[in-house]
Structures are given as C-alpha cells and as structure tokens.
C-alpha cells in the first residue's frame, strides 16, 4: 500500500470501514476512515463449532481458517480421554483466524476458546448437536436448523460410549454427517457448511 490507496478495515465486531492511507513508513501505516461499508449489530452466522484438540497444530490451523471463511460464530476446542495433544497454541490459531477474516472480508472475528469436555457439554444453546459415528441411524446434520447452535465434532477416534451417554444426558441431539468416515477437521467444515446452507435458505 502507498499513500492515497484505499483499503478495507474490519474491527471484528460488526463494522467494515473503507479507509485511505495517509502515511507509510517502516514501522507504521497511518490511515483515515472514509465511510462505513458494513455495519451490523447481529452476527450473520450463529453456529459454534467444537472439536477435540487434534494431534497436529497445522491441521487445527487449516480447520479454523476454513471455518472462519465459511462463517462461524465461535470455535471451541476440548480435551477428553482420547485427546493426543495436551497443549493448545491459541495465539497461533488466533493469528490464523485474523488472516482468514481479512481474506474473506468478514465483519465479525470468531473467538477461539479451550474447554474440558465435561464443562463444554453443559453449555447452554438452543440446539446442541453431536456428530456420532456408530452403528445407529441418526438424522443427517442438514435436517437441523436453529439460529443459535453448538455443533460438536468427535475427537480423533470418536467419542467413547461413556461420553455419548453424557452427551445425551446433556440434551445433545446425535446426528450423522453421511456414510463417509471423515477426519475431525473435515467433519467440522462439512457440518458447518450444511448448517449455514440450511440457515441461508430460510
């Protein structure tokens, strides 16, 4: 960018400004807001996606990038009995989310938070879904629709039988993502796409 160029700035909480560069040096870029291009007090996307902490940081970064581009309210990571990775670099994930927000010109920046499984499942949402891979027949995720939902994706190796019981006791509705067995990050992206597509049809 050089002096006089126009560019967009998102504040991450609902407003995108058209701005003009006033000065550029080695350490700073000085700009002035010209007009508001987008302003919203209500987020367009209401789905929160929760996924078990993956063994690979790069796979988690790829997942949060795509979830942000598609449109997600919040991204949650949880630890459970099958979690292979005990630490989570939220700082790196947040940098990935900011980059994706700028690339896709979103007005809202999704938050990333970390939870223990037993605490996560007690959160209150109008609709709580859990993608479960077992021999039972469940409704496909695309048949559900709500303005505020939590989409829970199983960890690598899926939920244990005890965890499935806890999910049902805490008002989660089991659902399927189809006949294919998906990796956790792929499942999260697929589920969010289905839910957003349904909501946008309404």
mmCIF file of C-alpha atoms in Angstrom:
data_model
loop_
_atom_site.group_PDB
_atom_site.id
_atom_site.type_symbol
_atom_site.label_atom_id
_atom_site.label_comp_id
_atom_site.label_asym_id
_atom_site.label_seq_id
_atom_site.Cartn_x
_atom_site.Cartn_y
_atom_site.Cartn_z
ATOM 1 C CA UNK A 1 0.000 0.000 0.000
ATOM 2 C CA UNK A 2 1.116 3.549 -0.685
ATOM 3 C CA UNK A 3 -0.165 6.998 0.255
ATOM 4 C CA UNK A 4 -3.574 7.647 -1.303
ATOM 5 C CA UNK A 5 -4.551 3.967 -1.644
ATOM 6 C CA UNK A 6 -7.962 2.804 -0.411
ATOM 7 C CA UNK A 7 -8.398 -0.401 1.588
ATOM 8 C CA UNK A 8 -10.858 -2.068 3.959
ATOM 9 C CA UNK A 9 -10.543 -2.392 7.725
ATOM 10 C CA UNK A 10 -12.694 -4.678 9.891
ATOM 11 C CA UNK A 11 -12.973 -4.028 13.604
ATOM 12 C CA UNK A 12 -14.046 -7.642 14.166
ATOM 13 C CA UNK A 13 -17.268 -6.715 15.956
ATOM 14 C CA UNK A 14 -19.569 -5.876 13.067
ATOM 15 C CA UNK A 15 -18.176 -2.922 11.122
ATOM 16 C CA UNK A 16 -16.047 -2.729 7.974
ATOM 17 C CA UNK A 17 -14.617 0.687 7.058
ATOM 18 C CA UNK A 18 -13.331 1.997 3.749
ATOM 19 C CA UNK A 19 -10.059 3.730 4.608
ATOM 20 C CA UNK A 20 -7.370 5.788 2.882
ATOM 21 C CA UNK A 21 -3.617 5.568 3.511
ATOM 22 C CA UNK A 22 -2.198 8.880 4.810
ATOM 23 C CA UNK A 23 1.379 7.828 5.522
ATOM 24 C CA UNK A 24 3.558 4.704 5.346
ATOM 25 C CA UNK A 25 6.948 4.121 6.983
ATOM 26 C CA UNK A 26 8.996 1.122 8.069
ATOM 27 C CA UNK A 27 7.019 0.548 11.261
ATOM 28 C CA UNK A 28 3.618 2.184 10.821
ATOM 29 C CA UNK A 29 0.764 2.714 8.429
ATOM 30 C CA UNK A 30 -1.343 5.794 9.103
ATOM 31 C CA UNK A 31 -4.845 5.844 7.661
ATOM 32 C CA UNK A 32 -8.179 7.582 7.950
ATOM 33 C CA UNK A 33 -11.646 6.035 7.816
ATOM 34 C CA UNK A 34 -13.704 7.433 4.925
ATOM 35 C CA UNK A 35 -17.019 5.608 5.316
ATOM 36 C CA UNK A 36 -18.677 2.556 6.825
ATOM 37 C CA UNK A 37 -19.208 -0.155 4.221
ATOM 38 C CA UNK A 38 -20.802 -2.732 6.525
ATOM 39 C CA UNK A 39 -22.330 -2.243 9.942
ATOM 40 C CA UNK A 40 -24.227 -4.906 11.833
ATOM 41 C CA UNK A 41 -25.144 -5.431 15.471
ATOM 42 C CA UNK A 42 -26.197 -9.037 14.895
ATOM 43 C CA UNK A 43 -23.909 -11.744 13.628
ATOM 44 C CA UNK A 44 -24.980 -13.404 10.396
ATOM 45 C CA UNK A 45 -23.702 -16.822 11.431
ATOM 46 C CA UNK A 46 -24.899 -18.304 14.722
ATOM 47 C CA UNK A 47 -23.241 -21.734 14.744
ATOM 48 C CA UNK A 48 -20.489 -22.507 17.231
ATOM 49 C CA UNK A 49 -18.250 -25.437 16.274
ATOM 50 C CA UNK A 50 -16.492 -27.509 18.937
ATOM 51 C CA UNK A 51 -13.805 -30.035 18.075
ATOM 52 C CA UNK A 52 -11.443 -32.183 20.086
ATOM 53 C CA UNK A 53 -7.849 -30.946 20.200
ATOM 54 C CA UNK A 54 -6.070 -32.555 17.236
ATOM 55 C CA UNK A 55 -2.617 -34.066 17.294
ATOM 56 C CA UNK A 56 -1.383 -31.673 14.593
ATOM 57 C CA UNK A 57 -1.215 -27.901 15.038
ATOM 58 C CA UNK A 58 -1.171 -27.375 11.266
ATOM 59 C CA UNK A 59 -4.419 -29.329 10.827
ATOM 60 C CA UNK A 60 -6.092 -27.197 13.500
ATOM 61 C CA UNK A 61 -4.850 -24.007 11.832
ATOM 62 C CA UNK A 62 -6.225 -25.192 8.490
ATOM 63 C CA UNK A 63 -9.561 -26.003 10.123
ATOM 64 C CA UNK A 64 -10.016 -22.639 11.868
ATOM 65 C CA UNK A 65 -9.033 -20.843 8.659
ATOM 66 C CA UNK A 66 -11.749 -22.600 6.659
ATOM 67 C CA UNK A 67 -14.377 -22.302 9.403
ATOM 68 C CA UNK A 68 -13.757 -18.553 9.534
ATOM 69 C CA UNK A 69 -14.016 -18.203 5.760
ATOM 70 C CA UNK A 70 -17.297 -20.157 5.678
ATOM 71 C CA UNK A 71 -18.779 -18.187 8.592
ATOM 72 C CA UNK A 72 -18.743 -19.328 12.224
ATOM 73 C CA UNK A 73 -19.742 -17.675 15.478
ATOM 74 C CA UNK A 74 -17.130 -19.242 17.753
ATOM 75 C CA UNK A 75 -14.626 -22.106 17.633
ATOM 76 C CA UNK A 76 -14.142 -24.273 20.706
ATOM 77 C CA UNK A 77 -11.510 -26.927 21.327
ATOM 78 C CA UNK A 78 -11.921 -29.514 24.058
ATOM 79 C CA UNK A 79 -9.807 -32.093 25.855
ATOM 80 C CA UNK A 80 -11.177 -35.550 26.581
ATOM 81 C CA UNK A 81 -9.948 -39.089 27.261
ATOM 82 C CA UNK A 82 -8.776 -39.586 23.664
ATOM 83 C CA UNK A 83 -7.014 -36.257 23.241
ATOM 84 C CA UNK A 84 -3.472 -36.868 21.988
ATOM 85 C CA UNK A 85 -2.267 -33.299 22.359
ATOM 86 C CA UNK A 86 -2.364 -31.762 25.821
ATOM 87 C CA UNK A 87 -1.450 -28.180 24.926
ATOM 88 C CA UNK A 88 -3.102 -25.766 22.519
ATOM 89 C CA UNK A 89 -1.378 -22.776 20.918
ATOM 90 C CA UNK A 90 -4.348 -20.407 20.872
ATOM 91 C CA UNK A 91 -2.136 -17.442 19.940
ATOM 92 C CA UNK A 92 -1.174 -19.063 16.616
ATOM 93 C CA UNK A 93 -4.774 -20.100 15.977
ATOM 94 C CA UNK A 94 -5.956 -16.529 16.584
ATOM 95 C CA UNK A 95 -3.417 -15.219 14.059
ATOM 96 C CA UNK A 96 -4.803 -17.692 11.530
ATOM 97 C CA UNK A 97 -8.364 -16.526 12.231
ATOM 98 C CA UNK A 98 -7.411 -12.848 11.793
ATOM 99 C CA UNK A 99 -5.738 -13.662 8.461
ATOM 100 C CA UNK A 100 -8.833 -15.575 7.299
ATOM 101 C CA UNK A 101 -11.122 -12.732 8.389
ATOM 102 C CA UNK A 102 -9.143 -10.255 6.283
ATOM 103 C CA UNK A 103 -9.020 -12.610 3.306
ATOM 104 C CA UNK A 104 -12.784 -13.249 3.348
ATOM 105 C CA UNK A 105 -13.732 -9.679 4.377
ATOM 106 C CA UNK A 106 -15.798 -10.701 7.379
ATOM 107 C CA UNK A 107 -17.211 -8.133 9.803
ATOM 108 C CA UNK A 108 -17.082 -10.427 12.856
ATOM 109 C CA UNK A 109 -13.999 -12.157 14.250
ATOM 110 C CA UNK A 110 -14.847 -15.556 15.777
ATOM 111 C CA UNK A 111 -13.367 -16.248 19.197
ATOM 112 C CA UNK A 112 -11.338 -19.376 19.951
ATOM 113 C CA UNK A 113 -11.700 -20.928 23.401
ATOM 114 C CA UNK A 114 -10.487 -24.072 25.147
ATOM 115 C CA UNK A 115 -12.650 -26.293 27.358
ATOM 116 C CA UNK A 116 -12.618 -29.522 29.285
ATOM 117 C CA UNK A 117 -15.139 -31.942 27.756
ATOM 118 C CA UNK A 118 -17.299 -32.225 30.897
ATOM 119 C CA UNK A 119 -17.616 -28.430 31.124
ATOM 120 C CA UNK A 120 -18.235 -27.924 27.409
ATOM 121 C CA UNK A 121 -21.217 -30.257 27.243
ATOM 122 C CA UNK A 122 -23.020 -28.237 29.932
ATOM 123 C CA UNK A 123 -23.041 -25.023 27.879
ATOM 124 C CA UNK A 124 -26.471 -23.627 27.030
ATOM 125 C CA UNK A 125 -27.527 -23.363 23.376
ATOM 126 C CA UNK A 126 -30.932 -23.507 21.728
ATOM 127 C CA UNK A 127 -29.753 -26.530 19.766
ATOM 128 C CA UNK A 128 -26.874 -28.856 20.677
ATOM 129 C CA UNK A 129 -25.754 -31.355 18.027
ATOM 130 C CA UNK A 130 -23.142 -34.098 18.232
ATOM 131 C CA UNK A 131 -21.789 -35.904 15.159
ATOM 132 C CA UNK A 132 -21.506 -39.537 16.213
ATOM 133 C CA UNK A 133 -20.036 -42.423 14.219
ATOM 134 C CA UNK A 134 -21.608 -45.643 15.463
ATOM 135 C CA UNK A 135 -23.995 -48.277 14.135
ATOM 136 C CA UNK A 136 -27.172 -46.352 14.978
ATOM 137 C CA UNK A 137 -29.147 -44.449 12.357
ATOM 138 C CA UNK A 138 -29.360 -40.724 13.030
ATOM 139 C CA UNK A 139 -30.801 -37.791 11.112
ATOM 140 C CA UNK A 140 -28.360 -36.024 8.829
ATOM 141 C CA UNK A 141 -26.950 -32.750 10.136
ATOM 142 C CA UNK A 142 -28.593 -30.872 7.248
ATOM 143 C CA UNK A 143 -32.063 -31.658 8.648
ATOM 144 C CA UNK A 144 -31.447 -29.478 11.720
ATOM 145 C CA UNK A 145 -31.813 -25.736 11.768
ATOM 146 C CA UNK A 146 -31.667 -23.147 14.509
ATOM 147 C CA UNK A 147 -30.468 -19.580 14.879
ATOM 148 C CA UNK A 148 -28.123 -20.487 17.734
ATOM 149 C CA UNK A 149 -26.494 -23.910 17.756
ATOM 150 C CA UNK A 150 -23.474 -25.787 19.062
ATOM 151 C CA UNK A 151 -22.058 -28.355 16.627
ATOM 152 C CA UNK A 152 -19.884 -30.870 18.457
ATOM 153 C CA UNK A 153 -17.408 -32.867 16.395
ATOM 154 C CA UNK A 154 -15.941 -36.064 17.796
ATOM 155 C CA UNK A 155 -12.235 -36.275 18.631
ATOM 156 C CA UNK A 156 -9.761 -38.405 16.715
ATOM 157 C CA UNK A 157 -11.018 -41.921 17.431
ATOM 158 C CA UNK A 158 -14.577 -40.632 18.064
ATOM 159 C CA UNK A 159 -16.422 -40.418 21.378
ATOM 160 C CA UNK A 160 -16.276 -43.210 23.923
ATOM 161 C CA UNK A 161 -19.539 -44.949 24.863
ATOM 162 C CA UNK A 162 -19.464 -43.184 28.249
ATOM 163 C CA UNK A 163 -19.067 -39.795 26.542
ATOM 164 C CA UNK A 164 -22.014 -40.496 24.238
ATOM 165 C CA UNK A 165 -24.150 -41.219 27.300
ATOM 166 C CA UNK A 166 -23.057 -37.896 28.820
ATOM 167 C CA UNK A 167 -23.921 -36.062 25.599
ATOM 168 C CA UNK A 168 -27.441 -37.481 25.567
ATOM 169 C CA UNK A 169 -27.894 -36.654 29.253
ATOM 170 C CA UNK A 170 -26.926 -33.042 28.482
ATOM 171 C CA UNK A 171 -29.512 -32.522 25.724
ATOM 172 C CA UNK A 172 -27.286 -33.154 22.702
ATOM 173 C CA UNK A 173 -29.062 -34.476 19.632
ATOM 174 C CA UNK A 174 -26.984 -37.112 17.803
ATOM 175 C CA UNK A 175 -26.619 -36.629 14.062
ATOM 176 C CA UNK A 176 -24.750 -38.127 11.137
ATOM 177 C CA UNK A 177 -22.504 -36.483 8.549
ATOM 178 C CA UNK A 178 -23.203 -39.182 5.964
ATOM 179 C CA UNK A 179 -21.737 -42.565 5.115
ATOM 180 C CA UNK A 180 -18.130 -41.452 4.709
ATOM 181 C CA UNK A 181 -15.744 -41.508 7.665
ATOM 182 C CA UNK A 182 -14.248 -38.017 7.863
ATOM 183 C CA UNK A 183 -11.240 -36.686 9.711
ATOM 184 C CA UNK A 184 -12.205 -34.350 12.536
ATOM 185 C CA UNK A 185 -11.212 -31.144 10.734
ATOM 186 C CA UNK A 186 -13.039 -32.210 7.556
ATOM 187 C CA UNK A 187 -16.115 -33.148 9.592
ATOM 188 C CA UNK A 188 -16.164 -29.707 11.246
ATOM 189 C CA UNK A 189 -16.027 -27.906 7.902
ATOM 190 C CA UNK A 190 -18.655 -30.164 6.326
ATOM 191 C CA UNK A 191 -21.070 -29.818 9.272
ATOM 192 C CA UNK A 192 -20.758 -26.025 9.345
ATOM 193 C CA UNK A 193 -21.341 -25.830 5.592
ATOM 194 C CA UNK A 194 -24.538 -27.884 5.912
ATOM 195 C CA UNK A 195 -25.886 -25.823 8.791
ATOM 196 C CA UNK A 196 -25.077 -22.490 7.163
ATOM 197 C CA UNK A 197 -26.582 -23.561 3.835
ATOM 198 C CA UNK A 198 -29.825 -24.557 5.574
ATOM 199 C CA UNK A 199 -29.992 -21.291 7.502
ATOM 200 C CA UNK A 200 -29.380 -19.143 4.427
ATOM 201 C CA UNK A 201 -32.301 -20.825 2.627
ATOM 202 C CA UNK A 202 -34.722 -19.689 5.312
#
